[in-house]
Tab-separated table of C-alpha atoms in Angstrom:
chain	number	residue	atom	x	y	z
A	1	UNK	CA	41.815	0.401	-15.067
A	2	UNK	CA	42.067	2.876	-12.223
A	3	UNK	CA	43.674	0.318	-9.898
A	4	UNK	CA	46.210	-0.753	-12.500
A	5	UNK	CA	47.154	2.893	-13.066
A	6	UNK	CA	47.756	3.445	-9.356
A	7	UNK	CA	49.888	0.300	-9.103
A	8	UNK	CA	51.919	1.282	-12.177
A	9	UNK	CA	52.850	4.513	-10.377
A	10	UNK	CA	54.185	2.527	-7.442
A	11	UNK	CA	51.279	3.075	-5.095
A	12	UNK	CA	50.188	0.754	-2.349
A	13	UNK	CA	46.499	0.251	-3.125
A	14	UNK	CA	43.933	-0.653	-0.491
A	15	UNK	CA	40.203	-0.771	-1.087
A	16	UNK	CA	36.897	-1.051	0.687
A	17	UNK	CA	34.065	-2.477	-1.379
A	18	UNK	CA	30.618	-4.038	-1.146
A	19	UNK	CA	31.533	-7.631	-1.991
A	20	UNK	CA	33.930	-10.242	-0.767
A	21	UNK	CA	37.449	-10.331	-2.165
A	22	UNK	CA	36.428	-13.466	-4.095
A	23	UNK	CA	33.843	-11.403	-5.987
A	24	UNK	CA	36.500	-9.055	-7.364
A	25	UNK	CA	37.897	-9.646	-10.814
A	26	UNK	CA	41.276	-11.360	-10.975
A	27	UNK	CA	42.776	-8.137	-12.338
A	28	UNK	CA	41.429	-6.107	-9.418
A	29	UNK	CA	42.642	-8.634	-6.842
A	30	UNK	CA	46.144	-8.548	-8.382
A	31	UNK	CA	46.274	-4.742	-8.008
A	32	UNK	CA	45.214	-4.634	-4.363
A	33	UNK	CA	47.555	-4.781	-1.413
A	34	UNK	CA	44.656	-4.904	1.039
A	35	UNK	CA	40.886	-5.185	0.842
A	36	UNK	CA	37.986	-4.956	3.283
A	37	UNK	CA	34.394	-5.896	2.561
A	38	UNK	CA	31.768	-3.359	3.651
A	39	UNK	CA	28.090	-4.195	3.343
A	40	UNK	CA	26.957	-0.536	3.249
A	41	UNK	CA	29.530	1.449	1.248
A	42	UNK	CA	27.372	4.583	1.261
A	43	UNK	CA	27.426	4.651	5.072
A	44	UNK	CA	30.347	6.901	6.002
A	45	UNK	CA	30.535	5.512	9.557
A	46	UNK	CA	30.798	1.924	8.358
A	47	UNK	CA	33.389	2.951	5.758
A	48	UNK	CA	35.348	4.716	8.487
A	49	UNK	CA	35.472	1.546	10.588
A	50	UNK	CA	36.904	-0.433	7.669
A	51	UNK	CA	39.290	2.327	6.608
A	52	UNK	CA	40.699	2.601	10.130
A	53	UNK	CA	41.345	-1.151	10.125
A	54	UNK	CA	43.238	-0.830	6.827
A	55	UNK	CA	45.242	2.147	8.133
A	56	UNK	CA	46.640	-0.021	10.933
A	57	UNK	CA	48.583	-1.867	8.224
A	58	UNK	CA	49.770	1.291	6.478
A	59	UNK	CA	48.565	4.932	6.654
A	60	UNK	CA	46.802	6.352	3.597
A	61	UNK	CA	48.223	9.273	1.692
A	62	UNK	CA	45.071	9.588	-0.446
A	63	UNK	CA	41.461	8.441	-0.440
A	64	UNK	CA	39.908	8.359	-3.894
A	65	UNK	CA	36.858	6.966	-5.642
A	66	UNK	CA	35.742	6.782	-9.235
A	67	UNK	CA	32.155	6.003	-8.194
A	68	UNK	CA	30.037	9.155	-8.197
A	69	UNK	CA	27.700	8.048	-5.381
A	70	UNK	CA	30.761	7.590	-3.115
A	71	UNK	CA	32.204	11.093	-3.593
A	72	UNK	CA	30.653	12.425	-0.372
A	73	UNK	CA	31.498	9.320	1.661
A	74	UNK	CA	35.129	9.511	0.487
A	75	UNK	CA	35.285	13.178	1.495
A	76	UNK	CA	33.895	12.344	4.947
A	77	UNK	CA	36.598	9.676	5.309
A	78	UNK	CA	39.315	12.163	4.339
A	79	UNK	CA	38.148	14.606	6.961
A	80	UNK	CA	37.785	11.976	9.686
A	81	UNK	CA	41.223	10.520	8.981
A	82	UNK	CA	43.077	13.769	8.253
A	83	UNK	CA	43.877	12.820	4.663
A	84	UNK	CA	44.184	15.700	2.153
A	85	UNK	CA	41.708	16.027	-0.698
A	86	UNK	CA	38.235	17.180	-1.626
A	87	UNK	CA	36.247	18.371	1.417
A	88	UNK	CA	32.741	17.231	2.345
A	89	UNK	CA	31.367	20.687	1.552
A	90	UNK	CA	32.898	20.653	-1.931
A	91	UNK	CA	31.893	17.030	-2.509
A	92	UNK	CA	28.307	17.953	-1.679
A	93	UNK	CA	28.416	20.653	-4.346
A	94	UNK	CA	29.719	18.096	-6.844
A	95	UNK	CA	26.768	15.796	-6.136
A	96	UNK	CA	23.955	18.317	-5.530
A	97	UNK	CA	23.712	20.420	-8.692
A	98	UNK	CA	21.034	22.670	-7.173
A	99	UNK	CA	23.356	23.567	-4.275
A	100	UNK	CA	26.275	23.971	-6.696
A	101	UNK	CA	24.330	26.467	-8.816
A	102	UNK	CA	23.229	28.394	-5.707
A	103	UNK	CA	26.893	28.524	-4.625
A	104	UNK	CA	27.947	29.811	-8.059
A	105	UNK	CA	25.151	32.386	-8.283
A	106	UNK	CA	26.071	33.717	-4.804
A	107	UNK	CA	29.520	34.434	-6.225
A	108	UNK	CA	28.247	36.226	-9.314
A	109	UNK	CA	28.691	33.339	-11.741
A	110	UNK	CA	25.660	33.040	-14.016
A	111	UNK	CA	24.121	29.623	-14.612
A	112	UNK	CA	20.836	28.112	-15.710
A	113	UNK	CA	17.832	28.693	-13.494
A	114	UNK	CA	17.306	25.698	-11.237
A	115	UNK	CA	15.536	24.575	-8.096
A	116	UNK	CA	15.193	21.642	-5.759
A	117	UNK	CA	11.562	20.497	-5.674
A	118	UNK	CA	9.736	18.019	-3.438
A	119	UNK	CA	6.240	18.232	-4.936
A	120	UNK	CA	4.497	18.423	-8.282
A	121	UNK	CA	3.133	21.815	-7.227
A	122	UNK	CA	6.695	23.160	-6.867
A	123	UNK	CA	7.673	21.573	-10.174
A	124	UNK	CA	4.643	23.074	-11.978
A	125	UNK	CA	5.427	26.486	-10.455
A	126	UNK	CA	9.030	26.333	-11.718
A	127	UNK	CA	7.774	25.348	-15.188
A	128	UNK	CA	5.260	28.220	-15.213
A	129	UNK	CA	8.002	30.742	-14.401
A	130	UNK	CA	10.874	29.339	-16.507
A	131	UNK	CA	9.028	27.695	-19.399
A	132	UNK	CA	10.175	24.692	-21.410
A	133	UNK	CA	12.242	22.691	-22.141
A	134	UNK	CA	13.180	21.591	-18.636
A	135	UNK	CA	15.546	18.954	-17.271
A	136	UNK	CA	14.283	16.971	-14.283
A	137	UNK	CA	16.609	14.603	-12.387
A	138	UNK	CA	17.331	13.217	-8.936
A	139	UNK	CA	19.533	15.501	-6.838
A	140	UNK	CA	21.579	12.479	-5.780
A	141	UNK	CA	21.457	10.728	-9.143
A	142	UNK	CA	24.168	8.783	-10.868
A	143	UNK	CA	25.291	10.044	-14.269
A	144	UNK	CA	22.181	10.598	-16.408
A	145	UNK	CA	20.075	7.867	-14.781
A	146	UNK	CA	16.471	9.001	-14.275
A	147	UNK	CA	17.159	12.292	-16.086
A	148	UNK	CA	14.270	13.560	-18.201
A	149	UNK	CA	13.994	16.336	-20.771
A	150	UNK	CA	10.479	17.746	-20.605
A	151	UNK	CA	9.121	19.769	-23.530
A	152	UNK	CA	5.642	20.775	-22.322
A	153	UNK	CA	3.248	20.880	-19.377
A	154	UNK	CA	1.433	17.857	-20.854
A	155	UNK	CA	4.731	15.915	-20.945
A	156	UNK	CA	5.434	17.006	-17.364
A	157	UNK	CA	2.053	15.726	-16.202
A	158	UNK	CA	2.620	12.431	-18.034
A	159	UNK	CA	5.996	12.075	-16.297
A	160	UNK	CA	4.605	12.869	-12.828
A	161	UNK	CA	3.864	9.258	-11.739
A	162	UNK	CA	7.468	8.231	-12.475
A	163	UNK	CA	9.005	11.055	-10.444
A	164	UNK	CA	7.910	9.846	-7.019
A	165	UNK	CA	7.548	13.344	-5.593
A	166	UNK	CA	6.098	12.665	-2.170
A	167	UNK	CA	7.397	15.561	-0.101
A	168	UNK	CA	10.471	13.540	0.940
A	169	UNK	CA	12.367	12.931	-2.293
A	170	UNK	CA	14.056	16.003	-3.744
A	171	UNK	CA	14.492	16.436	-7.491
A	172	UNK	CA	16.514	19.001	-9.382
A	173	UNK	CA	14.792	20.934	-12.137
A	174	UNK	CA	16.561	23.346	-14.429
A	175	UNK	CA	15.803	25.398	-17.501
């Protein structure tokens, strides 16, 4: 495991997680030097409060996560606490593939056509211009969860009720 690897290298390992220490596996508890429970781990401000409390015991030299949804929160912690590592701007590009592709294109690096869409009208327009097949997925998704390969306009229309495009939620679509 990740924790075991850190401990084997001689690291002092502290963690902030969503459950109580009793909810951790025995193996995880044995690898941790300190632990704080945080009810909203995706809330950077709440994470910061818990991280600062842990830093009183011993300053951090690194802040890492292996959980994709926490990449941006971990970057925000690094910046707030002055710990080296991936910046918030770079972390956002890791999570938001539409922004990442815009960043790459602006620097002359070719990549698949893509867009962030908030409505079926925008999604249909992208499909009309780029054709099929298309990949449709949440911008802030986790791995391949809720990722759909769409082969035709009929398949896109059939998928529409599942997408939840309501003008608020943003999906990534790419050729």
